[in-house]
mmCIF file of C-alpha atoms in Angstrom:
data_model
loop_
_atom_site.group_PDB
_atom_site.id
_atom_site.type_symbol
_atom_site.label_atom_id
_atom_site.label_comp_id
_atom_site.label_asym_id
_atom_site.label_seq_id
_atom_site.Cartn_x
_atom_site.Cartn_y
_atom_site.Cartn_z
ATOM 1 C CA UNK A 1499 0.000 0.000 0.000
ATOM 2 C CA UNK A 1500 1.113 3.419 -1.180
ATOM 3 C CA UNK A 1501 1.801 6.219 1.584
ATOM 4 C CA UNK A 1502 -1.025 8.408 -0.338
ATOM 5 C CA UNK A 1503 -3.022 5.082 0.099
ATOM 6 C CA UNK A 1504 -2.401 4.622 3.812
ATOM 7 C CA UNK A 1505 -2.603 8.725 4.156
ATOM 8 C CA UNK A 1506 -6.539 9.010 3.228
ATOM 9 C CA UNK A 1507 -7.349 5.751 4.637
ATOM 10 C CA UNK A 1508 -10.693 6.387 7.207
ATOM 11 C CA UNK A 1509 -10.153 6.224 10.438
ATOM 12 C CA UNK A 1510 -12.731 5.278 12.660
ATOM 13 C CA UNK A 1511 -13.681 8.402 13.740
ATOM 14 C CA UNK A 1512 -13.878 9.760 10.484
ATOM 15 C CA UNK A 1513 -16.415 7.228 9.507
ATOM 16 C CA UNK A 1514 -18.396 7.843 12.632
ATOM 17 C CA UNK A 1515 -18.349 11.474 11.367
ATOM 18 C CA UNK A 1516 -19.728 10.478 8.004
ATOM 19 C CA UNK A 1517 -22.346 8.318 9.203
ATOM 20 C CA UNK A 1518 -23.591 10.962 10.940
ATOM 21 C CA UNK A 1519 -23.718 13.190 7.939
ATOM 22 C CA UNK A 1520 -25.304 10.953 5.709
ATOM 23 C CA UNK A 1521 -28.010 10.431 8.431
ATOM 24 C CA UNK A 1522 -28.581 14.275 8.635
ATOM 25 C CA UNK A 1523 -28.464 14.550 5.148
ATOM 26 C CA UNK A 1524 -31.151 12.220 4.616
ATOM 27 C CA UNK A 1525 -33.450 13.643 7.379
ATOM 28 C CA UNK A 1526 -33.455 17.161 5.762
ATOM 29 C CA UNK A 1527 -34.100 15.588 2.840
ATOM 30 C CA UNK A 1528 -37.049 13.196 3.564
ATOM 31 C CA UNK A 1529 -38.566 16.370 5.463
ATOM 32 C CA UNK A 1530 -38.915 17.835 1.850
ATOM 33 C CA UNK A 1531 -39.528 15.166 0.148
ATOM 34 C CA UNK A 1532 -42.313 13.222 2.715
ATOM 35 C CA UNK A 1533 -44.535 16.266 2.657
ATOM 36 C CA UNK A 1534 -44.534 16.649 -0.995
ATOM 37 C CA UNK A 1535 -45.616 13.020 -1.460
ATOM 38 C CA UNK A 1536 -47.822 13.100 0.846
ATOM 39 C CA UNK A 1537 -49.711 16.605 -0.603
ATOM 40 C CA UNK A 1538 -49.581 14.977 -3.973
ATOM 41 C CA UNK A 1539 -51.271 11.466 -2.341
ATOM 42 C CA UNK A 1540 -53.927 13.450 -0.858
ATOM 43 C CA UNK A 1541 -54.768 15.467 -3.762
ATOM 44 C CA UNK A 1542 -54.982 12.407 -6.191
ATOM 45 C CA UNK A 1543 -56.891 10.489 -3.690
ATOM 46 C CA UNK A 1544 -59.349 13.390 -3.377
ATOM 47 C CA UNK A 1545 -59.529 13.748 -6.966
ATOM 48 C CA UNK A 1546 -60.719 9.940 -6.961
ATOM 49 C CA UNK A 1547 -63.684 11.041 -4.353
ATOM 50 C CA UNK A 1548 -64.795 14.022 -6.800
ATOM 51 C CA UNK A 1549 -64.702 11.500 -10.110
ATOM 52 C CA UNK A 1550 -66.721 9.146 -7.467
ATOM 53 C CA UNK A 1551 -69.333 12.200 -7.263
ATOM 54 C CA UNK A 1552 -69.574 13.085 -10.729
ATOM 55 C CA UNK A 1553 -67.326 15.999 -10.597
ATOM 56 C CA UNK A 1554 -64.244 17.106 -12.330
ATOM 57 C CA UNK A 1555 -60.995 16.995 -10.242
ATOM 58 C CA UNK A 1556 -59.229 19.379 -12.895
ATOM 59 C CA UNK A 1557 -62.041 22.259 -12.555
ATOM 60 C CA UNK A 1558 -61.925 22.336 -9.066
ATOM 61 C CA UNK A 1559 -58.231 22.517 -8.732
ATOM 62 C CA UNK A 1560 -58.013 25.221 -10.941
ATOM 63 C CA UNK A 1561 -60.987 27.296 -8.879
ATOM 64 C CA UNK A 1562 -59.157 26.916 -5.824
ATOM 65 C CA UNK A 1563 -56.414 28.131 -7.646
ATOM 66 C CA UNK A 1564 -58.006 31.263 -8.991
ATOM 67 C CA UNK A 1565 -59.450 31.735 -5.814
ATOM 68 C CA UNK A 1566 -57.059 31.311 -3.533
ATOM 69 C CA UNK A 1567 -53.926 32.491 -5.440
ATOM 70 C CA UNK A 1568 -55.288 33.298 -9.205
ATOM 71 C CA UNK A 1569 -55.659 37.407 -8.408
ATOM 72 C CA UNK A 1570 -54.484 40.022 -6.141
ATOM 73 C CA UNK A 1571 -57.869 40.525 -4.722
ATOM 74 C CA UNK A 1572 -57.694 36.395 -3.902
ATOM 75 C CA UNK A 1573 -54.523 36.314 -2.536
ATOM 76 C CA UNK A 1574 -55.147 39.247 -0.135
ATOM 77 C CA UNK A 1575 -58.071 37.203 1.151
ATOM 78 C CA UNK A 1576 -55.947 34.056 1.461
ATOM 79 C CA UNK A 1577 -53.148 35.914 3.575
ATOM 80 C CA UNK A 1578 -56.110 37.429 5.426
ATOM 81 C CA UNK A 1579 -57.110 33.980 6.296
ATOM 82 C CA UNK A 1580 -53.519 32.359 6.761
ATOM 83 C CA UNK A 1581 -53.348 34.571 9.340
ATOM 84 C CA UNK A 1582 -54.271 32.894 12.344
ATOM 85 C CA UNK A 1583 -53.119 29.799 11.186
ATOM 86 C CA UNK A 1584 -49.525 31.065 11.072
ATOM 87 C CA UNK A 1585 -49.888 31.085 15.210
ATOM 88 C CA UNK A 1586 -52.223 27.760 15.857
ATOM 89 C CA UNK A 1587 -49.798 25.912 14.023
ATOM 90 C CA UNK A 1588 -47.003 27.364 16.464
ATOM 91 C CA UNK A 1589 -49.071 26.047 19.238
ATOM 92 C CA UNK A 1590 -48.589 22.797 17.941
ATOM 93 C CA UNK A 1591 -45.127 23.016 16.201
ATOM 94 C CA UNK A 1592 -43.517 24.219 19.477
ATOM 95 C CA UNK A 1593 -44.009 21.785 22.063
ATOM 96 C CA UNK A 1594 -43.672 18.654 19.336
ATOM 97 C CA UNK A 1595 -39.774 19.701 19.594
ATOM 98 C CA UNK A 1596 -40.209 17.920 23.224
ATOM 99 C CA UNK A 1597 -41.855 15.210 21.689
ATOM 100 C CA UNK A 1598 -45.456 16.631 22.898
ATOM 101 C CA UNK A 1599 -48.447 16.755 20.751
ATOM 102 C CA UNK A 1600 -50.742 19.192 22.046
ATOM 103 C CA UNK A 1601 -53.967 19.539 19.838
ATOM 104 C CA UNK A 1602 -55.681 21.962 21.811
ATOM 105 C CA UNK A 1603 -54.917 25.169 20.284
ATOM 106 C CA UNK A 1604 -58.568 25.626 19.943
ATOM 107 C CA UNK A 1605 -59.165 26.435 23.430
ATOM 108 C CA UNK A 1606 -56.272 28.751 23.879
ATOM 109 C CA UNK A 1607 -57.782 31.190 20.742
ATOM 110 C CA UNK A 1608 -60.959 31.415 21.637
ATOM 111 C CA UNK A 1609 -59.936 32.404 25.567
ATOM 112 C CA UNK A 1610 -57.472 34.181 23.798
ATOM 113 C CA UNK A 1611 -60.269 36.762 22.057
ATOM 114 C CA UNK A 1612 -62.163 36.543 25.028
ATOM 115 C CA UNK A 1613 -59.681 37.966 26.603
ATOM 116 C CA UNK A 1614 -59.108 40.493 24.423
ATOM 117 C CA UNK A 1615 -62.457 41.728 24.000
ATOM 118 C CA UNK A 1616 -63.275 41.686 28.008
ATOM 119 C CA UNK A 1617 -59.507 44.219 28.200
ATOM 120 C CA UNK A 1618 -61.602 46.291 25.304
ATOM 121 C CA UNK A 1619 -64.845 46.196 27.300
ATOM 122 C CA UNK A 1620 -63.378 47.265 30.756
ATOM 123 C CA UNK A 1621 -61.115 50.061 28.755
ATOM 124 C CA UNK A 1622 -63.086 51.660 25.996
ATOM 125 C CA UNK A 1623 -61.143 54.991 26.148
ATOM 126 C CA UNK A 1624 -57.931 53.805 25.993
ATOM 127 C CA UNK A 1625 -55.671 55.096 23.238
ATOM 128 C CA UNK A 1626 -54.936 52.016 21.386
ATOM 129 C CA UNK A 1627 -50.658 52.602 21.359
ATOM 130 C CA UNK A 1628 -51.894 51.239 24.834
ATOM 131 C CA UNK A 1629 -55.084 49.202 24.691
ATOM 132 C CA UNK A 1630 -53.950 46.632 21.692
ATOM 133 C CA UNK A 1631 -50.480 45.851 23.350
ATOM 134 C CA UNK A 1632 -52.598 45.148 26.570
ATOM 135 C CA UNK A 1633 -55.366 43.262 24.918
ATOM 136 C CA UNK A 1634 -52.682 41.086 23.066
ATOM 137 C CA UNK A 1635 -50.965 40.761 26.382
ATOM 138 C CA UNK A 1636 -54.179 39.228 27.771
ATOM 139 C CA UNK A 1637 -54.338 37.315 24.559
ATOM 140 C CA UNK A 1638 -51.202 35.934 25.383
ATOM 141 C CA UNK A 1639 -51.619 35.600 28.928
ATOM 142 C CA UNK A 1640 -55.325 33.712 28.662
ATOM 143 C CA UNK A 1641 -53.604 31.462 25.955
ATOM 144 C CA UNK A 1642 -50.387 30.483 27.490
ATOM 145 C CA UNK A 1643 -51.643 29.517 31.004
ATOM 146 C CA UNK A 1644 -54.269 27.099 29.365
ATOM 147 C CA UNK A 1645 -51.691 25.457 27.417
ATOM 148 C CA UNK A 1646 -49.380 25.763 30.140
ATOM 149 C CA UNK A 1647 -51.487 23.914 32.299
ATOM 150 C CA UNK A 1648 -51.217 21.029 29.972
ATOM 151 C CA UNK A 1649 -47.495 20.725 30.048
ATOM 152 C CA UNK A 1650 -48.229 20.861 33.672
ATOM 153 C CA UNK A 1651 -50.207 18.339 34.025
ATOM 154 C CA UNK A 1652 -47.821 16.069 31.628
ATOM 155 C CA UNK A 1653 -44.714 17.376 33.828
ATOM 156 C CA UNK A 1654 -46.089 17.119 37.543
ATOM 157 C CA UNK A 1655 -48.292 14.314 36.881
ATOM 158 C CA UNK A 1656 -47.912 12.427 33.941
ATOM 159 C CA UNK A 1657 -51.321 13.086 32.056
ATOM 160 C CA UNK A 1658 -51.105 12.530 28.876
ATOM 161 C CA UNK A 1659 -51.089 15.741 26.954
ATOM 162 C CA UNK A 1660 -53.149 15.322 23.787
ATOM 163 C CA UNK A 1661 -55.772 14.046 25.289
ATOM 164 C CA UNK A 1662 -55.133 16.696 28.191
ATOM 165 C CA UNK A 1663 -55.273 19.626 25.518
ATOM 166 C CA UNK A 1664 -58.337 18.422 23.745
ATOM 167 C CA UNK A 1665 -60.546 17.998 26.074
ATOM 168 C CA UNK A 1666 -59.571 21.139 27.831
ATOM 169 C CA UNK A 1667 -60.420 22.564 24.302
ATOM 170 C CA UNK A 1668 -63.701 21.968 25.139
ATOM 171 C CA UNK A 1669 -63.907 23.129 28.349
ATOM 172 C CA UNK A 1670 -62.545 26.393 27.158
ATOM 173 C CA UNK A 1671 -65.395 26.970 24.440
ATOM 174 C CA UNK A 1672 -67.456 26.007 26.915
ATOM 175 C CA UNK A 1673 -66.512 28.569 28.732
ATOM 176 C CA UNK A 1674 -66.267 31.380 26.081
ATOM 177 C CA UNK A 1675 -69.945 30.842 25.716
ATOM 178 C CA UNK A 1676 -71.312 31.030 28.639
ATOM 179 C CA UNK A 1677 -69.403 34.286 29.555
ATOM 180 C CA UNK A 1678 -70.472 35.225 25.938
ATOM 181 C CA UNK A 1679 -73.784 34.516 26.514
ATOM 182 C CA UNK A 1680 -73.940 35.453 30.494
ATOM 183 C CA UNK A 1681 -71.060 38.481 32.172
ATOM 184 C CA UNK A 1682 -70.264 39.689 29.426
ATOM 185 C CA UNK A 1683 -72.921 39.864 26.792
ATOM 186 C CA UNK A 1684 -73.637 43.132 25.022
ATOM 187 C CA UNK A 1685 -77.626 43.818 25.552
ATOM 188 C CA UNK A 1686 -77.714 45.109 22.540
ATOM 189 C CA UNK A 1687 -76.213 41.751 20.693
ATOM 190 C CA UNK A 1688 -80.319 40.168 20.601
ATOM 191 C CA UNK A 1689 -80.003 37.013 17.595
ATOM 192 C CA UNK A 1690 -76.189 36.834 18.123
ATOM 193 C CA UNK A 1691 -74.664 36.776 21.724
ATOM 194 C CA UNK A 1692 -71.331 38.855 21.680
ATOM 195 C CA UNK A 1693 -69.281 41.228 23.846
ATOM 196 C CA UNK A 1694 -69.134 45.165 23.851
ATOM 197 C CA UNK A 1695 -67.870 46.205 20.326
ATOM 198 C CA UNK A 1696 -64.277 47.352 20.615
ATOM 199 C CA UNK A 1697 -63.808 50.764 20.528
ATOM 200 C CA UNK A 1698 -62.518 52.201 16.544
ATOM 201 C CA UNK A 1699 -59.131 52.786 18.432
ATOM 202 C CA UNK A 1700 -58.934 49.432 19.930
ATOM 203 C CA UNK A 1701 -59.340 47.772 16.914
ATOM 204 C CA UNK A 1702 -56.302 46.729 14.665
ATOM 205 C CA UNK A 1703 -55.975 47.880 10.849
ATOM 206 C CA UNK A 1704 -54.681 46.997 7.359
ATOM 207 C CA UNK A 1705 -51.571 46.950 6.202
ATOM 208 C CA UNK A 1706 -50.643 50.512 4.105
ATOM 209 C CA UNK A 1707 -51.880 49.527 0.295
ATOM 210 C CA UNK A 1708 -53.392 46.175 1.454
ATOM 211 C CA UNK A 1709 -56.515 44.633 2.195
ATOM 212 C CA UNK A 1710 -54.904 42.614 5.352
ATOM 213 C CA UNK A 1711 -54.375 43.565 8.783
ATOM 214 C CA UNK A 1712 -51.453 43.487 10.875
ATOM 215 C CA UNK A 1713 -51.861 39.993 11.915
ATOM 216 C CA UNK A 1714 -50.647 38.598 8.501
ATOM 217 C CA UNK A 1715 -46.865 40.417 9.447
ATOM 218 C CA UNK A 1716 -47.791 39.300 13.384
ATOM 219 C CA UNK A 1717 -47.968 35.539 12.172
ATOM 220 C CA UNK A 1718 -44.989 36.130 9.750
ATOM 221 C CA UNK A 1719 -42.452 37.647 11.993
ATOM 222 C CA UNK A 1720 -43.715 34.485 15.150
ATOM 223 C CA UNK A 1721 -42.203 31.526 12.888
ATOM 224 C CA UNK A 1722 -38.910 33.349 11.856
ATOM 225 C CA UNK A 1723 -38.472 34.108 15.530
ATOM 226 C CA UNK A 1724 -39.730 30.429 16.383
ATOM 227 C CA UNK A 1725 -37.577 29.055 14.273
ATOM 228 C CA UNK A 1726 -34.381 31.658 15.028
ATOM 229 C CA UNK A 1727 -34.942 30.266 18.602
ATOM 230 C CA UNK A 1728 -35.270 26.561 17.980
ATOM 231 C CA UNK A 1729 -31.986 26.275 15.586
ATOM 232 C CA UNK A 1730 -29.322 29.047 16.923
ATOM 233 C CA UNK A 1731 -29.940 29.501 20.213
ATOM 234 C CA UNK A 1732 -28.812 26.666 23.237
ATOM 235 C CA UNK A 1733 -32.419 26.614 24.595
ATOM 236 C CA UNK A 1734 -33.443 25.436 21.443
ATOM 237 C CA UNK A 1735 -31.101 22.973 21.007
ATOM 238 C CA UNK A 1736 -31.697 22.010 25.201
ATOM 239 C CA UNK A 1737 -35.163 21.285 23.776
ATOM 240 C CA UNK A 1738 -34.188 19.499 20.579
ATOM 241 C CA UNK A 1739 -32.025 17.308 22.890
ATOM 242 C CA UNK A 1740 -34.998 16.625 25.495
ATOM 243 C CA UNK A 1741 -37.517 15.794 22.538
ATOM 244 C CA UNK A 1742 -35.242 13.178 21.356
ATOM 245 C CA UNK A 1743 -34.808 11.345 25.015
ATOM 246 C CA UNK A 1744 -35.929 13.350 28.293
ATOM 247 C CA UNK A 1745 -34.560 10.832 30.161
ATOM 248 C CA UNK A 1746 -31.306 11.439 28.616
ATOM 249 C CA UNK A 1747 -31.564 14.929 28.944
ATOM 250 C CA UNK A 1748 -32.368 14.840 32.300
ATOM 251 C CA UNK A 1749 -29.605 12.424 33.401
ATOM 252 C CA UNK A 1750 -27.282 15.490 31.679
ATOM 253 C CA UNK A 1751 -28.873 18.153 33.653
ATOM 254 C CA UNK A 1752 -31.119 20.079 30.961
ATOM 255 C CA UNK A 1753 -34.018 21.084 32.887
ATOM 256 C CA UNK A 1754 -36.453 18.852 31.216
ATOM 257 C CA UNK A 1755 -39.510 20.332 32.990
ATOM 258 C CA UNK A 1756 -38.372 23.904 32.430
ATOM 259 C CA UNK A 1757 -38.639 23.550 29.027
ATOM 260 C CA UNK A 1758 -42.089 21.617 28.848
ATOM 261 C CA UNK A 1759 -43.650 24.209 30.729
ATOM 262 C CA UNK A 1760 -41.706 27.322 28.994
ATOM 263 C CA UNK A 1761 -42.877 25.618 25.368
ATOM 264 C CA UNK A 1762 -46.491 24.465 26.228
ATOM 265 C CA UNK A 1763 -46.635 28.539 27.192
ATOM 266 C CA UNK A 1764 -45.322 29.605 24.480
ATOM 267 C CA UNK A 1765 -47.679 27.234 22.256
ATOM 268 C CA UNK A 1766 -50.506 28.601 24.508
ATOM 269 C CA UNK A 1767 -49.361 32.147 23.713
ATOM 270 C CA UNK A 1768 -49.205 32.099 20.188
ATOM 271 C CA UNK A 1769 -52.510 30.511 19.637
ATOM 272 C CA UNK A 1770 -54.333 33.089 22.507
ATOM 273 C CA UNK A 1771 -52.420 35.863 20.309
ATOM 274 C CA UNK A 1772 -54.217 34.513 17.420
ATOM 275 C CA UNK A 1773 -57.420 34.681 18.803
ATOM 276 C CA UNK A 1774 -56.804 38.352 20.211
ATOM 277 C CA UNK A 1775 -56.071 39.470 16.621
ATOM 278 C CA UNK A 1776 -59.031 37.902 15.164
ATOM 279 C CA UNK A 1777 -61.474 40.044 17.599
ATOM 280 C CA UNK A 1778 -59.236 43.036 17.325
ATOM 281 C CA UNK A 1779 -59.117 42.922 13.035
ATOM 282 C CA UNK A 1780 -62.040 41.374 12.042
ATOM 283 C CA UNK A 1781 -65.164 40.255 14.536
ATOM 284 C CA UNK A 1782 -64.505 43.773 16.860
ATOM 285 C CA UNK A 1783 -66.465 41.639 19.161
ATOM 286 C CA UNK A 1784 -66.109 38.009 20.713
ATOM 287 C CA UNK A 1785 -69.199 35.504 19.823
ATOM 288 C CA UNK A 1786 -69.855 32.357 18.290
ATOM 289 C CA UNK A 1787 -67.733 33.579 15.313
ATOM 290 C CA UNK A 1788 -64.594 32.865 17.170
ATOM 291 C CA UNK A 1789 -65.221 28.601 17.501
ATOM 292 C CA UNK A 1790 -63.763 28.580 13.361
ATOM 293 C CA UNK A 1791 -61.725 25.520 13.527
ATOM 294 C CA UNK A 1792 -58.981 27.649 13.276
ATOM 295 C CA UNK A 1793 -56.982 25.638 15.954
ATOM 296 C CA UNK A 1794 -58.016 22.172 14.279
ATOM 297 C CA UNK A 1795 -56.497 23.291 11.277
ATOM 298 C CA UNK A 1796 -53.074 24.659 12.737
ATOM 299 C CA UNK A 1797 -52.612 20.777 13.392
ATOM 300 C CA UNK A 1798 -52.968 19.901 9.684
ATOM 301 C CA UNK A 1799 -50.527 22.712 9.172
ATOM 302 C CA UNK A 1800 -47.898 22.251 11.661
ATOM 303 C CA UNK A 1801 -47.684 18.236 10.266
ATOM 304 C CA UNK A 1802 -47.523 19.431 6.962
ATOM 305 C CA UNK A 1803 -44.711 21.658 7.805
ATOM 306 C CA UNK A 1804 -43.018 18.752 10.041
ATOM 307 C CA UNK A 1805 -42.750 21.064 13.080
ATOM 308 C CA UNK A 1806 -40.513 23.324 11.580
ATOM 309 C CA UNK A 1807 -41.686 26.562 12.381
ATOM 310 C CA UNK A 1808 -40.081 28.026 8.928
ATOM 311 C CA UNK A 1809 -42.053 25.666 7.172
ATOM 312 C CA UNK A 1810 -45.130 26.329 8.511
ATOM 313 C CA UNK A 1811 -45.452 29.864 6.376
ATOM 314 C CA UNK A 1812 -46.028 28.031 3.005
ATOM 315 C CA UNK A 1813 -47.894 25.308 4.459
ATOM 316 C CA UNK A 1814 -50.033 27.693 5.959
ATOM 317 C CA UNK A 1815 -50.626 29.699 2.622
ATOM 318 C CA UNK A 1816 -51.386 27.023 0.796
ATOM 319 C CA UNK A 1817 -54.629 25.419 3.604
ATOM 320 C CA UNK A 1818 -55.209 29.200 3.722
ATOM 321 C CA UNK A 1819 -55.669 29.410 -0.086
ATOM 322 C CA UNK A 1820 -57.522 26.420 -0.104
ATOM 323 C CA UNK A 1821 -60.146 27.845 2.249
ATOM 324 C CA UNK A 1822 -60.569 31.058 0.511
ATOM 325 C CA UNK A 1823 -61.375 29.257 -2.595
ATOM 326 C CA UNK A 1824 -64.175 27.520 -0.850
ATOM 327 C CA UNK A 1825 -66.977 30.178 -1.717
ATOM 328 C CA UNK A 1826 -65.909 29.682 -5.327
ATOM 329 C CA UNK A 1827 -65.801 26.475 -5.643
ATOM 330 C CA UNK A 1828 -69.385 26.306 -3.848
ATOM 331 C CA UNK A 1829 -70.575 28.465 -6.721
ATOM 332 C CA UNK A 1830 -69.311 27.072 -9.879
ATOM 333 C CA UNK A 1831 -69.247 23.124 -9.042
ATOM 334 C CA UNK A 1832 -72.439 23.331 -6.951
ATOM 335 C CA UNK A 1833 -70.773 21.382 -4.173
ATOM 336 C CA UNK A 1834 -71.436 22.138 -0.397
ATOM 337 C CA UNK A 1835 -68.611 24.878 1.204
ATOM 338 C CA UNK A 1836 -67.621 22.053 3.466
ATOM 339 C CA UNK A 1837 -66.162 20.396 0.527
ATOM 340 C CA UNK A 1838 -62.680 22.605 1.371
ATOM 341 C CA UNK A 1839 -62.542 20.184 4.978
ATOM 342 C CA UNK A 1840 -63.229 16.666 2.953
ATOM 343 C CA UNK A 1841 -59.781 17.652 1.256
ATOM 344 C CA UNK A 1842 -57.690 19.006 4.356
ATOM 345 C CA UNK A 1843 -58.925 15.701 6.142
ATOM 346 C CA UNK A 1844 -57.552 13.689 3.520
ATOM 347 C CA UNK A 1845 -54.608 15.410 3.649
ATOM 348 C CA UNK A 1846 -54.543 15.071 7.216
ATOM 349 C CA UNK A 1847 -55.183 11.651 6.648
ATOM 350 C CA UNK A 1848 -51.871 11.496 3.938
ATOM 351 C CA UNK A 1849 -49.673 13.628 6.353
ATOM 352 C CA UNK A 1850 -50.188 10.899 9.011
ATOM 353 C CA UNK A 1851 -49.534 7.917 6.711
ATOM 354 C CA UNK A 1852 -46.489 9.424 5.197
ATOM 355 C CA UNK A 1853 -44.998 9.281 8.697
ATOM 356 C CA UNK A 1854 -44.086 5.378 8.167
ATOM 357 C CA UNK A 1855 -41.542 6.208 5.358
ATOM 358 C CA UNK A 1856 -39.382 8.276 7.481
ATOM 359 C CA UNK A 1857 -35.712 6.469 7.246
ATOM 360 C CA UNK A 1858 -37.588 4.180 4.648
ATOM 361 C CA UNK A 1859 -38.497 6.646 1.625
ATOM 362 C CA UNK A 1860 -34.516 7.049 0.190
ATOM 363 C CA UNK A 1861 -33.437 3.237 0.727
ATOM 364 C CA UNK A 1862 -36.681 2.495 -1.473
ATOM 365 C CA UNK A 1863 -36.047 4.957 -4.032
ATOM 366 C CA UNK A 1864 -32.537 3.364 -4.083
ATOM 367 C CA UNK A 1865 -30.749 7.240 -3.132
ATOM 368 C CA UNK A 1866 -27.682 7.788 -1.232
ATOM 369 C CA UNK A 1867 -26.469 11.018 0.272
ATOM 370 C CA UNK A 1868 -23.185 12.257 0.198
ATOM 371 C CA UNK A 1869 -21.868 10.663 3.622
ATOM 372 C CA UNK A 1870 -23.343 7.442 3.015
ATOM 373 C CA UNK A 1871 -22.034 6.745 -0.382
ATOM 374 C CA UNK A 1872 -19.448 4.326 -0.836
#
């Protein structure tokens, strides 16, 4: 054997080093890849259900298209509506980097706008540079400590948290209705139970040029600082490490139960924000309106994304899109508005299926990455 030979030879280590590559490699790529397949799965298989129904799969992808993306005038409406579910797929996205799936972001918006609109109803004449940071600081508050109480109970006690956070979910519509309905109903609101109408001041506008409020740029600028946190920073990388094996974690000191309780907040917080937003930019009032499903569908979005907070912006345009083209699709194809939730429920329904192929998908295609090729 040549020196050059002996010289370049791997050394244990080295192909350690390599492995370890090759298996990062191939988990940022499956987490492009799964998705994909599993969006393009779901939309095939729903185009199956609309040829079962007598309807053309082609016509309605293209409406949902032009309505959801197609115009300017559309895609204002579909950022209007992505929204909120920008920050109810952060309350799910978050605490999955400890390994928790917490479905309850429901409950944390709507006490999150109840909040808000009781702050607006006790402070009418507030000037809002100071009423909307306090109302979103209820938001947050009402929203964090009901999600926080989940990772409490999963910390202190060892309830499970998904079912923890959904039927808490309940509990906190239940909740927003009866003070709705009861404390603090406006007697004026007769058909519709709601609060006191925020005050003009109170209430949050559009963006300069726009037809969307704030809340689009609110949603926006919560993932890139989600996802600064989770992949530069040591507490996101203490949480990273605890998701993968508390026990581990704990054995090296991170403070396992610090985290579940600062992240089930945080979930708590952005979903409660999301609520506050949606009284403050669009209802002016909390009611019935509030109980959208927009928390349900923040779990399609954060699986679609795979947790990564980054990922959740396009995912979140694209179910957002897909609900704004519902009215159009209604109209020219004659089928029911609810047809919009048969197709995220499928995809739902893809998204969870596609989770078997992770560390299967590249060894069936027959790929290699870099550090595992021979």
């Amino acid at each position: 054997m040549s020196e050059t030979q002996a010289f370049v030879r791997p050394t244990p280590i080295g192909a350690a080093l390599s492995k370890l590559n090759g298996e990062a490699a191939r988990r940022r790529l499956e987490a492009v890849l799964i998705p994909i397949l599993a969006l393009l799965a779901g939309l095939v298989a729903f185009g199956l259900f609309l040829l079962a129904i007598g309807k053309s799969p082609v016509e309605f992808y293209q409406l949902v298209y032009r309505g959801g993306f197609g115009t300017w005038f559309s895609l204002q409406n579909t950022m209007q509506r992505t929204a909120p579910l920008l920050l109810t797929a952060l309350c799910v996205a978050l605490p999955a980097q400890l390994g928790l799936v917490v479905i309850g972001g429901e409950g944390a918006f709507v006490l999150g706008g109840l909040a808000a609109a009781a702050i607006g109803a006790v402070m009418p004449d507030a000037p809002g540079v100071i009423g909307i940071p306090v109302m979103a600081l209820a938001g947050i508050c009402a929203g964090g400590v009901w999600i926080g109480a989940v990772g409490a109970l999963r910390h202190y006690r060892g309830v499970n948290e998904t079912i923890a956070s959904l039927l808490m979910a309940y509990i906190a519509i239940a909740l927003m209705q009866h003070f709705v309905e009861g404390p603090l109903r406006d007697p004026a609101s007769l058909n519709k139970p709601s609060t006191t109408p925020l005050a003009d001041q109170l209430r949050i506008g559009e963006i300069p040029g726009m037809d969307v409020h704030w809340g689009f740029v609110v949603g926006i600028l919560a993932c890139l600082v989600a996802g600064f946190v989770l992949s530069r920073t040591t507490f996101g990388f203490s949480a990273r490490i605890a998701g993968g094996n508390a026990r581990a974690a704990a054995v090296q000191g991170l403070p396992v139960g610090r985290l579940i309780l600062t992240f089930t907040f945080a979930a708590g917080a952005a979903a409660g924000l999301a609520g506050m937003i949606e009284v403050a930019a669009i209802h002016g009032t909390a009611n019935a309106s509030l109980i959208a499903g927009y928390g349900y569908t923040g779990i399609l979005i954060a699986f679609l994304a795979r947790q990564n907070p980054l990922a959740i912006i396009p995912m979140a345009l694209l179910i957002g899109g897909i609900g704004a083209a519902g009215g159009l699709v209604q109209r020219r194809m004659d089928l029911p508005d609810a047809t919009v939730l048969v197709l995220q429920g499928i995809l739902f329904v893809a998204i969870l299926v596609s989770e078997t192929l992770s560390g299967r998908l590249l060894p069936a295609l027959g790929l290699k990455t870099t550090g595992e090729a021979k």
